[in-house]
Tab-separated table of C-alpha atoms (C1' of nucleotides) in Angstrom:
chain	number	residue	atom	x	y	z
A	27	UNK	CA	0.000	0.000	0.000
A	28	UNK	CA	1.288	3.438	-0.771
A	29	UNK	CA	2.340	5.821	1.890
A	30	UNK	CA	0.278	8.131	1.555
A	31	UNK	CA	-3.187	6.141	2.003
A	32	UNK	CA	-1.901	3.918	4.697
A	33	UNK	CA	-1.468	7.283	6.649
A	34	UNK	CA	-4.781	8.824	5.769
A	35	UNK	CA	-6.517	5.411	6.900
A	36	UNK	CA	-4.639	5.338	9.795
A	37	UNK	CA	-5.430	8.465	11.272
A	38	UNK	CA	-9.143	7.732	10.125
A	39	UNK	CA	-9.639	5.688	12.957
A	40	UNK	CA	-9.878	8.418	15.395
A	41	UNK	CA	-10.150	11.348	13.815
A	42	UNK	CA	-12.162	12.602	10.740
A	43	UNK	CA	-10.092	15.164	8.100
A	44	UNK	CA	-11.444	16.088	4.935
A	45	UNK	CA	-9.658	15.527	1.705
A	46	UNK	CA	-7.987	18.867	1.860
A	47	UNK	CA	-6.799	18.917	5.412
A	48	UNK	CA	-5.221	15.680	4.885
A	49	UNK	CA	-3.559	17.073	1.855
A	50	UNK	CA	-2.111	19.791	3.979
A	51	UNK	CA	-1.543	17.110	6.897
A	52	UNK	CA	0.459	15.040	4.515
A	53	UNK	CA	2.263	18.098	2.759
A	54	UNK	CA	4.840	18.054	6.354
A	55	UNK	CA	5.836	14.396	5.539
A	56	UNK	CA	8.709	13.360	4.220
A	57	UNK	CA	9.077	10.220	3.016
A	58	UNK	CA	11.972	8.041	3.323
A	59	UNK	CA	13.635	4.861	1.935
A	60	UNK	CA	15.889	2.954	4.531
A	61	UNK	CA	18.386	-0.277	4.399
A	62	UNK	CA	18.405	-3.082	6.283
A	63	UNK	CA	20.937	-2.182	9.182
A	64	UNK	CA	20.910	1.524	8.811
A	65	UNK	CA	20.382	4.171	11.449
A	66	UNK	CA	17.783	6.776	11.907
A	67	UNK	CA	18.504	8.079	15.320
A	68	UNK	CA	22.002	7.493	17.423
A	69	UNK	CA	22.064	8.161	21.131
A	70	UNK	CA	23.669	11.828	21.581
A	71	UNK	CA	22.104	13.098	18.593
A	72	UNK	CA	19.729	16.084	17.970
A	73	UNK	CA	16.539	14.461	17.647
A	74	UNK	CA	14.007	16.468	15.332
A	75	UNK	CA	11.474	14.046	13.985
A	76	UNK	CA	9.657	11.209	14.871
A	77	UNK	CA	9.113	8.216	12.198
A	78	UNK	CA	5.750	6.847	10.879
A	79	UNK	CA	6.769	3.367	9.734
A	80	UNK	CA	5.213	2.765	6.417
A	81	UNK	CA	6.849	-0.783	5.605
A	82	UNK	CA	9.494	-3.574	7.329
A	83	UNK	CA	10.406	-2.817	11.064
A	84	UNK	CA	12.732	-0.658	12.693
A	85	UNK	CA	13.814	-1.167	16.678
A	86	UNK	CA	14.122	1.237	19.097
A	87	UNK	CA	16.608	0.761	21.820
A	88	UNK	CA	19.027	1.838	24.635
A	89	UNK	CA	22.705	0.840	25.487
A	90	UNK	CA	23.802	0.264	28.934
A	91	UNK	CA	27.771	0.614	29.107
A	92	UNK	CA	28.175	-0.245	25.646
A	93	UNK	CA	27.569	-3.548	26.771
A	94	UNK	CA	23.739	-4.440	27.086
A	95	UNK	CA	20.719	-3.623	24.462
A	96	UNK	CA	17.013	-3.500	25.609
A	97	UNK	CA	14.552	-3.008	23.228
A	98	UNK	CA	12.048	-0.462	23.851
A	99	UNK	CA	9.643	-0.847	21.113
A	100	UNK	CA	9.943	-3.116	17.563
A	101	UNK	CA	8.018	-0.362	15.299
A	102	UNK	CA	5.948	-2.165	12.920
A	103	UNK	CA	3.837	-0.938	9.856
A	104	UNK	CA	1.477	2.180	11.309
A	105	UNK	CA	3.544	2.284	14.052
A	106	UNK	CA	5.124	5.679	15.389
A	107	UNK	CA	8.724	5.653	16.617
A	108	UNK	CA	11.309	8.516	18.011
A	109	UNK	CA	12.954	9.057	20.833
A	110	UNK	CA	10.306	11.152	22.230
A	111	UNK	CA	11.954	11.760	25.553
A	112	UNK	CA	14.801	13.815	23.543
A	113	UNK	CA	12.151	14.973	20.753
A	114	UNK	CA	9.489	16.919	23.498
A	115	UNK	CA	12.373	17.901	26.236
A	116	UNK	CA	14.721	19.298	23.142
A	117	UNK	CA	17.509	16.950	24.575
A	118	UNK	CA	20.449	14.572	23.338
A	119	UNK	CA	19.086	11.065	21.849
A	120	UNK	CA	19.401	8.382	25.359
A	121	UNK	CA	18.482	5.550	22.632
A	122	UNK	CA	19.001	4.554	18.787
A	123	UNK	CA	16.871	3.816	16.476
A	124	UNK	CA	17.657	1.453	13.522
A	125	UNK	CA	16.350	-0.422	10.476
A	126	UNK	CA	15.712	-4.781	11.549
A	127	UNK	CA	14.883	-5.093	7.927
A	128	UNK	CA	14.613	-2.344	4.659
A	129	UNK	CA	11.937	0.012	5.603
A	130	UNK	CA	9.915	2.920	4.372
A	131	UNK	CA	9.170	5.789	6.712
A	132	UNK	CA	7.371	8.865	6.913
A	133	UNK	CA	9.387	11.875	8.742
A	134	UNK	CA	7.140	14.247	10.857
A	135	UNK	CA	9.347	17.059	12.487
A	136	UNK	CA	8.486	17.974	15.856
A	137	UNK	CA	8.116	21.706	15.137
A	138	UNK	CA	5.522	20.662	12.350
A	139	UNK	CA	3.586	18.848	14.313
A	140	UNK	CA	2.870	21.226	17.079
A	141	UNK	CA	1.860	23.642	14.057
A	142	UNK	CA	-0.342	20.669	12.859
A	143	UNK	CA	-1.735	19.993	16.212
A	144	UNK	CA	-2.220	23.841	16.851
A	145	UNK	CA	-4.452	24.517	13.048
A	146	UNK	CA	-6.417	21.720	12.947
A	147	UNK	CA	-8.545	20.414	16.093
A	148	UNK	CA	-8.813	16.737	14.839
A	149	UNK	CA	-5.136	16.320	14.394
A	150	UNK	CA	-4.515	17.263	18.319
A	151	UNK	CA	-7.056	14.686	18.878
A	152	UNK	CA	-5.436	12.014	16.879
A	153	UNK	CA	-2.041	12.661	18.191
A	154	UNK	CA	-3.661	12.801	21.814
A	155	UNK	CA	-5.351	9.058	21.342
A	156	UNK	CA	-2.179	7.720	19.768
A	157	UNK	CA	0.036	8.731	22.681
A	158	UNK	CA	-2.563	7.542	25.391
A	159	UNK	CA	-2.338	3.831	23.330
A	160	UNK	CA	0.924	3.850	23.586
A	161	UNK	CA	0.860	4.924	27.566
A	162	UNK	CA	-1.767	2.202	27.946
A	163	UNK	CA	0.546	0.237	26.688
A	164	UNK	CA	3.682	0.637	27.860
A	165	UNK	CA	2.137	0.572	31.602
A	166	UNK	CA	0.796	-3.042	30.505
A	167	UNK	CA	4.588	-4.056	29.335
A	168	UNK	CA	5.677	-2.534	33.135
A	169	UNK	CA	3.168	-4.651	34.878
A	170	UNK	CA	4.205	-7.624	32.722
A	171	UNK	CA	8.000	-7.199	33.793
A	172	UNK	CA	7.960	-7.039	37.211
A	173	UNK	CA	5.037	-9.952	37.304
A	174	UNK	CA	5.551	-12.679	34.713
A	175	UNK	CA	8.673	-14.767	34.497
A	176	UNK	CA	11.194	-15.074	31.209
A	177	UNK	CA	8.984	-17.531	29.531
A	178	UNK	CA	5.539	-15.580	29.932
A	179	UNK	CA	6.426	-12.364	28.666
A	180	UNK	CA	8.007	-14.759	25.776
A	181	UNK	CA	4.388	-16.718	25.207
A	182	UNK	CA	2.506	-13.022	25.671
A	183	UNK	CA	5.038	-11.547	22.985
A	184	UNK	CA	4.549	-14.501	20.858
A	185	UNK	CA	0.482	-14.206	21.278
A	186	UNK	CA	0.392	-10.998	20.387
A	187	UNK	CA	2.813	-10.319	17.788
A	188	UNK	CA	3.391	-14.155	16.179
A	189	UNK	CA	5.110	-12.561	13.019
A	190	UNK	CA	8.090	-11.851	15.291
A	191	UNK	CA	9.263	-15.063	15.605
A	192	UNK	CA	10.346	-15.283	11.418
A	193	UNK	CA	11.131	-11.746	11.409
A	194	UNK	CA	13.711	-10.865	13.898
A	195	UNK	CA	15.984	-12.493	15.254
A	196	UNK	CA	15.502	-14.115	18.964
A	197	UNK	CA	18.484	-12.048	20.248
A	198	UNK	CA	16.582	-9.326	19.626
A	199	UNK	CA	13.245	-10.742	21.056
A	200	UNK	CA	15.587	-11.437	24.306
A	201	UNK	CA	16.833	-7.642	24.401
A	202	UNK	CA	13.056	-6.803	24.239
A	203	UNK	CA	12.251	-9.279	26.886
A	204	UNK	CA	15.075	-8.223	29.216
A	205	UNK	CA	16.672	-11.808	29.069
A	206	UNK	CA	20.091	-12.812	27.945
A	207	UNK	CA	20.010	-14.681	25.011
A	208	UNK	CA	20.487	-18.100	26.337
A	209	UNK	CA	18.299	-18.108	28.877
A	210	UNK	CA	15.589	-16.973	25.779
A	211	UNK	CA	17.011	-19.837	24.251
A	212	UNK	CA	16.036	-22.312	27.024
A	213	UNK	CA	12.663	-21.541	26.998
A	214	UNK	CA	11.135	-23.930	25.082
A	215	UNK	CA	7.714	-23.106	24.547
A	216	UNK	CA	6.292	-25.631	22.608
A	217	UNK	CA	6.923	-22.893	19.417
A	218	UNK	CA	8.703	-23.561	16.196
B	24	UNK	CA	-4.031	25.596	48.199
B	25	UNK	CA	-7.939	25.435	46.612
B	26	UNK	CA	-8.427	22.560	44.818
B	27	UNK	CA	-9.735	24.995	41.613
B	28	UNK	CA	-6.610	26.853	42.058
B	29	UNK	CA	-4.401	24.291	42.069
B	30	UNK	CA	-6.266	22.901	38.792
B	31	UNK	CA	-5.772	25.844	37.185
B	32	UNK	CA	-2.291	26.842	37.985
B	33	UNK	CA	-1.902	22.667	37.236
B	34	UNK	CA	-3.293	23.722	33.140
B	35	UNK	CA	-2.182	27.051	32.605
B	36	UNK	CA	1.310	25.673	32.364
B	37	UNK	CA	0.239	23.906	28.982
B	38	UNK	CA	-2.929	25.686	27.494
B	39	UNK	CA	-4.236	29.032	28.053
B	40	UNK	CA	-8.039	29.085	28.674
B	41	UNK	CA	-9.802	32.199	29.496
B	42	UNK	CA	-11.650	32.583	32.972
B	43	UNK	CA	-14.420	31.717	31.113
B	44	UNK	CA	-13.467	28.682	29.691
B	45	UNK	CA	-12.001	27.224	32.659
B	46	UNK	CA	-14.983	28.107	34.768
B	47	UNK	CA	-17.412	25.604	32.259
B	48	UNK	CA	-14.114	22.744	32.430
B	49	UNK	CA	-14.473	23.376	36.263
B	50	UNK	CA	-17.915	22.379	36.133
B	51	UNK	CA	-17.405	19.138	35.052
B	52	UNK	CA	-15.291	18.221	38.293
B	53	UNK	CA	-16.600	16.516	41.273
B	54	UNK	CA	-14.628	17.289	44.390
B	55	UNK	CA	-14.112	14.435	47.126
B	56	UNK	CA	-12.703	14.021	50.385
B	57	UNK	CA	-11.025	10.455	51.240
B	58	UNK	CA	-9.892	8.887	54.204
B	59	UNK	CA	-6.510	6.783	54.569
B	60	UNK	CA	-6.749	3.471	53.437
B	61	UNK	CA	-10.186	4.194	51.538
B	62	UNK	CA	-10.923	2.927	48.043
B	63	UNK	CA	-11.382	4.225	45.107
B	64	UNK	CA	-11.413	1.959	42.551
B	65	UNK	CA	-11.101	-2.080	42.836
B	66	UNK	CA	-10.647	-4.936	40.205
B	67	UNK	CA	-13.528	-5.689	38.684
B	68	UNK	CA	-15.046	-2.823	38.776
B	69	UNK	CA	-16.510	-0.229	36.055
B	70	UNK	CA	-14.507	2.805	35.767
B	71	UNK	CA	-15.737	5.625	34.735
B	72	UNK	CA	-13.639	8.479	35.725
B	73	UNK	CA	-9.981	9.675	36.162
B	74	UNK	CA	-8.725	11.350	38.987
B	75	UNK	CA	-7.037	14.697	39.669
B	76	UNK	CA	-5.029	14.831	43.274
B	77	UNK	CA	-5.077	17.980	44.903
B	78	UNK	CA	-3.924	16.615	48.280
B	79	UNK	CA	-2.667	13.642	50.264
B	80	UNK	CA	-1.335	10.288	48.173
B	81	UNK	CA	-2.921	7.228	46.317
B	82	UNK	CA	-1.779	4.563	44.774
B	83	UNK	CA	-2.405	2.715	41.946
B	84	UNK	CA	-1.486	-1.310	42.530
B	85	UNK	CA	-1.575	-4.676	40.589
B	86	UNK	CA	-2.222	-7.644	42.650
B	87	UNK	CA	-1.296	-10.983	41.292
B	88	UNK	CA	-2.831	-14.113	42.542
B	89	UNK	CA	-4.111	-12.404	45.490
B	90	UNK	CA	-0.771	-12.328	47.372
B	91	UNK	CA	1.758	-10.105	45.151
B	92	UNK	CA	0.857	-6.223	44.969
B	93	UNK	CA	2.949	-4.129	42.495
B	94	UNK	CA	2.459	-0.578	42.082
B	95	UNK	CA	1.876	1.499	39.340
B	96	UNK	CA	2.005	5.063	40.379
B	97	UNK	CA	2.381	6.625	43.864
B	98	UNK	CA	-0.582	9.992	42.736
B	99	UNK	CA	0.526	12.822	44.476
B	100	UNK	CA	-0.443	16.556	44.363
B	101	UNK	CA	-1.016	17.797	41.000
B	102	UNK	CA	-1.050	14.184	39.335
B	103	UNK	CA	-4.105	12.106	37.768
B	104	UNK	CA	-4.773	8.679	38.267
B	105	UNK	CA	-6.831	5.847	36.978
B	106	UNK	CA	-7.287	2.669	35.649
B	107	UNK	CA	-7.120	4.289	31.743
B	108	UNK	CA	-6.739	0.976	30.065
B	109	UNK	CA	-10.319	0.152	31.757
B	110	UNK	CA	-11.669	3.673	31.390
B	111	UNK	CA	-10.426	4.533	27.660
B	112	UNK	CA	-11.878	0.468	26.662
B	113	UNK	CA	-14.822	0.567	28.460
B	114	UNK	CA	-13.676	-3.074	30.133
B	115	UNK	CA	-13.633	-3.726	33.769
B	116	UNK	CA	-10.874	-2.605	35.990
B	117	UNK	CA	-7.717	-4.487	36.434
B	118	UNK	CA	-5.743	-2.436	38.961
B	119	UNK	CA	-6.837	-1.115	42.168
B	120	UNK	CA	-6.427	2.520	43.912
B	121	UNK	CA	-6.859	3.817	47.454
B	122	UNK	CA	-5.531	6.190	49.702
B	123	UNK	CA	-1.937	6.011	51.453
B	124	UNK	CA	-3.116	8.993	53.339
B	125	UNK	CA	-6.428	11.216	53.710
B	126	UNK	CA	-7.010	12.730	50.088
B	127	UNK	CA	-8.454	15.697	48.456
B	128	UNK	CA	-9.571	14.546	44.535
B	129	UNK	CA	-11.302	15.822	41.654
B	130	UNK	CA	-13.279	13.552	39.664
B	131	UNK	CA	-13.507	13.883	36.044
B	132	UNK	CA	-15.876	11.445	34.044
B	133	UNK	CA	-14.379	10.018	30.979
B	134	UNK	CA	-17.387	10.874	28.853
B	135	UNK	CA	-17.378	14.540	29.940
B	136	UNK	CA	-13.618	14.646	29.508
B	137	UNK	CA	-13.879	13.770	25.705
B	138	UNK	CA	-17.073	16.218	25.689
B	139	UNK	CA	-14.073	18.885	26.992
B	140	UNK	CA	-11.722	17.861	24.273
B	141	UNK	CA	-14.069	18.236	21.923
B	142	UNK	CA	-15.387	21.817	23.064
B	143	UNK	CA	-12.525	23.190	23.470
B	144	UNK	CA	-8.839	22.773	21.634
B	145	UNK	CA	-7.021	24.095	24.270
B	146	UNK	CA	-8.051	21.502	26.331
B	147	UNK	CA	-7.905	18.830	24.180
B	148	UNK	CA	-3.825	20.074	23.906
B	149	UNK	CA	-3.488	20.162	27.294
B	150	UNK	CA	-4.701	16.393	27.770
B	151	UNK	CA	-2.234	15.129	25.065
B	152	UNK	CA	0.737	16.887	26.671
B	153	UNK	CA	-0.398	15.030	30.046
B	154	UNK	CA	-0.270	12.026	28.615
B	155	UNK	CA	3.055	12.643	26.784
B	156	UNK	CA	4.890	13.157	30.288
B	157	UNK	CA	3.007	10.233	31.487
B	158	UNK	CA	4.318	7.866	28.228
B	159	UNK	CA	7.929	9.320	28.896
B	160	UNK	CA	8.241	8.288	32.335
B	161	UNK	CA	6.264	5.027	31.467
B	162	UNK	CA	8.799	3.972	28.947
B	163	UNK	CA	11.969	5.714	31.295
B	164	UNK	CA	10.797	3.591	33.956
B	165	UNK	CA	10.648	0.399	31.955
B	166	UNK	CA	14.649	0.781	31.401
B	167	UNK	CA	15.045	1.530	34.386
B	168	UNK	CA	13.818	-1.848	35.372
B	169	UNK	CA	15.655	-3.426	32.931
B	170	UNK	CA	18.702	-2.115	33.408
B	171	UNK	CA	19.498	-1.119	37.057
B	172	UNK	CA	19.535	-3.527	40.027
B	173	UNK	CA	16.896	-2.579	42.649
B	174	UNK	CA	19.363	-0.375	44.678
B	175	UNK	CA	19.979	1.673	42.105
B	176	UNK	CA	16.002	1.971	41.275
B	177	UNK	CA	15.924	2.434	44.875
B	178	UNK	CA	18.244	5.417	44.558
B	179	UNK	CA	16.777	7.466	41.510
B	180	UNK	CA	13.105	7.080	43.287
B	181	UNK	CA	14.449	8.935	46.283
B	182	UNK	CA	16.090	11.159	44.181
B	183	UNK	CA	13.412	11.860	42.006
B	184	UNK	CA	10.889	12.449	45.063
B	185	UNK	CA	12.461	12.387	48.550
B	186	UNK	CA	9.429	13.251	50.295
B	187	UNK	CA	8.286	9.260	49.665
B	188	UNK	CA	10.676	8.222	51.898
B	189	UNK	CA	8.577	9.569	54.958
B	190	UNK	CA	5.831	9.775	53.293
B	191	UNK	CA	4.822	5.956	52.683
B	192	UNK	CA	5.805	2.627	54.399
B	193	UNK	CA	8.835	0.638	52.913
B	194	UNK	CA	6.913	-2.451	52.128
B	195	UNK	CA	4.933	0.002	49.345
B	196	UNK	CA	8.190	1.379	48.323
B	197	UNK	CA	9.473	-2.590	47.943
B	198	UNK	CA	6.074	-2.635	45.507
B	199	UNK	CA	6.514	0.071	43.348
B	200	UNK	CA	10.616	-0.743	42.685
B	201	UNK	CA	9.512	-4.397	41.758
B	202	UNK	CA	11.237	-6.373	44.696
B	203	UNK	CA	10.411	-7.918	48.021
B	204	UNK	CA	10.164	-5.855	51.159
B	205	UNK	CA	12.846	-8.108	52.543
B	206	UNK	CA	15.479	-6.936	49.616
B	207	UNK	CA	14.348	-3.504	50.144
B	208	UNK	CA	15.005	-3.619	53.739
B	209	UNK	CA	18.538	-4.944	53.268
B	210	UNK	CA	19.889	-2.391	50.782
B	211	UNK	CA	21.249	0.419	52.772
B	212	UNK	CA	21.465	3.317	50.470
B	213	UNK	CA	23.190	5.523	53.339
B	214	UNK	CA	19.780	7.200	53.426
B	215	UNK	CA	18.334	8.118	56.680
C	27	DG	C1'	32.085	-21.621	-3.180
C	28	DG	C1'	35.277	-21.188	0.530
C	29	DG	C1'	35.818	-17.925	4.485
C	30	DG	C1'	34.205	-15.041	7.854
C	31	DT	C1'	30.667	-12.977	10.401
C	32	DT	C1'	26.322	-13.595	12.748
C	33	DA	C1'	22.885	-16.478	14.925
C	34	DC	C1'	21.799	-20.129	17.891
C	35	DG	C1'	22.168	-24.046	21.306
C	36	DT	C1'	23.871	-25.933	25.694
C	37	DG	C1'	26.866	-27.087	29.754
C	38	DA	C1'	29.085	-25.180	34.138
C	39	DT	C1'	29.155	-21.834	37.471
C	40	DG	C1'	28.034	-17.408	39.859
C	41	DT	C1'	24.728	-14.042	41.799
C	42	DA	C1'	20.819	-11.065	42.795
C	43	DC	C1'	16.881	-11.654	44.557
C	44	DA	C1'	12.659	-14.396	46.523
C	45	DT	C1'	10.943	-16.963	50.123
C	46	DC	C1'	10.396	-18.640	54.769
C	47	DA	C1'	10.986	-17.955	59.540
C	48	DC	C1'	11.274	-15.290	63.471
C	49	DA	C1'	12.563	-11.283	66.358
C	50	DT	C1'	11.952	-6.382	67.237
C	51	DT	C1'	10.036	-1.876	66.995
C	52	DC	C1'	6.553	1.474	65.974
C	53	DG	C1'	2.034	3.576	65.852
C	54	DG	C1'	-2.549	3.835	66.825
C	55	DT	C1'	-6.614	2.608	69.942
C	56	DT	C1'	-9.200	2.135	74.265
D	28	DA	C1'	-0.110	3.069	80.199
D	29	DA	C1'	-1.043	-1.336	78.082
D	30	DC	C1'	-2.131	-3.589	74.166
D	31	DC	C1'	-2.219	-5.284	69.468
D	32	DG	C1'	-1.531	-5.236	64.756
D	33	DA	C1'	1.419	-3.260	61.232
D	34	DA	C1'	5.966	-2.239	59.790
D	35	DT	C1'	10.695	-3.329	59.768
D	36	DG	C1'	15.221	-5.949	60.332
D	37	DT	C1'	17.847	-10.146	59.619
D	38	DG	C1'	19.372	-15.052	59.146
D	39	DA	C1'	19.037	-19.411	56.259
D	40	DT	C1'	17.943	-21.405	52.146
D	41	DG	C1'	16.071	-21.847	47.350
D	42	DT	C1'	15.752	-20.341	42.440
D	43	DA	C1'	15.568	-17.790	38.133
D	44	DC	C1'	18.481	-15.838	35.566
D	45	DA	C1'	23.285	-13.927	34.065
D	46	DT	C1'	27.692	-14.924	32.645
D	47	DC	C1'	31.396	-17.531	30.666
D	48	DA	C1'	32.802	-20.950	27.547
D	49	DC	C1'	32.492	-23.568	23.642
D	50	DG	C1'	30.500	-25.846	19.590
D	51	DT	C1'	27.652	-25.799	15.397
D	52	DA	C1'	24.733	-24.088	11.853
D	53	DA	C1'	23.113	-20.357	8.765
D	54	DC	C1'	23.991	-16.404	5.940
D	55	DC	C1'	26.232	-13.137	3.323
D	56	DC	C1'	29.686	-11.442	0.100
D	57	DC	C1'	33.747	-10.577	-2.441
DNA sequence: GGGGTTACGTGATGTACATCACATTCGGTT
DNA sequence: AACCGAATGTGATGTACATCACGTAACCCC
């Protein structure tokens, strides 16, 4: 699906633009192509956009003493990615963002959406429904960490997103887990 | 400090409503007065409002199995609270929240908060901006988890808001950091 | 298509934390 | 002041997971 439409029917869901305000909505977007492997946002950078992901799947992530990765967020066709900690406060990049597999995106500066938000009522309403999914969320993920063992959170990531398990690679999934990469390996959940 | 001052110094700092405006968003509030240890919302129940603290403490708590509590958010002055997966899905609540101390709150129905948004921009803006701070800490919390042993957590919650430390027993503390009270106890921070 | 990097599995061992058990202290109630 | 339950401290022991070490299989890629 093109860009452009899988935008429009996203944001359709909760909020209602005409024709011409999504033409003017989509006019602050730029489009980009990405690589496998390549990186979008490195930890110290100035962070000005966040990233509507259009095709493939990026990962969001944080390094602890150049040592340890934990995965914040695999972003996924319609999702919305950034490092929105540096992109509200104006600060450095804490994480990185890079491509799992080739992906398209959709660039949204932060400046540009304020001014989007600001013209056009709906808009502040979409962006204020997809933030509280993503709060909703990420207080489920919380609850899941300090409650469910290794091989839970595994099965729940598994139920929820199956196409995971072809599409990145379990390091990854352990990273996003919080589990080393042999224990994740141990598990044995009955998938294959 | 009035509860409708405090709400309005609380909004000003993100959207500018006129006296008139914020008197009809007023309107919609229902002030209560709680005592310690009294409940405001159980699992299982229907939600149908969040909650604006204008004095005392709640908190918001997971219990698994009916023996391990975790906690969500310790809601002090000037914070909201609620069970918003329930109350934005319309399903029963999962969490619970009551009173670590006698409370002050403003209730604010989910229906008449969306009747707000809709009314009047400003306010919608100032609702996505609340839940923006709230999605940043959510997601600096969950590396936080990841990454730091629980003395560390231990040492940035202090940090963050010393007045807990008095303020709330240990074994709630132990709850919210994600480790037993016994752990807790035996950390010695060099706090006092 | 051989060589090197990356992914994955699995044993041995170490460690942070949970759990159980019990003692002690604190705070509120009559 | 005396009491009782709640909160806290601390030892002994168990366990989930990390870490280290090594082997093998899969995937690029000149």
């Amino acid at each position: 699906m093109q860009a452009r439409e899988l935008l429009q029917q996203h944001i359709a869901k909760t909020a209602s633009l005409t024709e011409e305000q999504f033409e003017y909505l989509f006019s602050f977007f730029t489009p980009m192509s990405l690589k496998k492997g390549q990186t979008i946002i490195s930890e110290g950078d100035k962070v000005d956009c966040e990233y509507f992901v259009v095709s493939g799947c990026l990962k969001a992530f944080f390094i602890n003493d150049e040592i340890k990765m934990y995965i914040l967020q695999f972003a996924m066709p319609t999702w919305w990615t950034s490092d929105y900690a540096a992109l509200y406060n104006g600060t450095k990049a804490t994480i990185h963002i890079d491509c799992i597999t080739d992906a398209e995106i959709l660039c949204l500066s932060n400046s540009d959406r304020e001014k989007l938000c600001s013209a056009l009522h709906p808009v502040e309403h979409f962006f204020r429904w997809r933030t509280n999914r993503g709060y909703i969320a990420s207080q489920k993920r919380l609850l899941s960490l300090m409650n469910n063992d290794a091989k839970k959170r595994y099965e729940e990531l598994l139920a929820q997103y199956p196409q995971l398990y072809n599409l990145v690679p379990k390091h990854l999934i352990a990273a996003y887990l919080g589990v080393s990469r042999e224990t994740l390996s141990r598990l044995h959940t009955g998938q294959h």
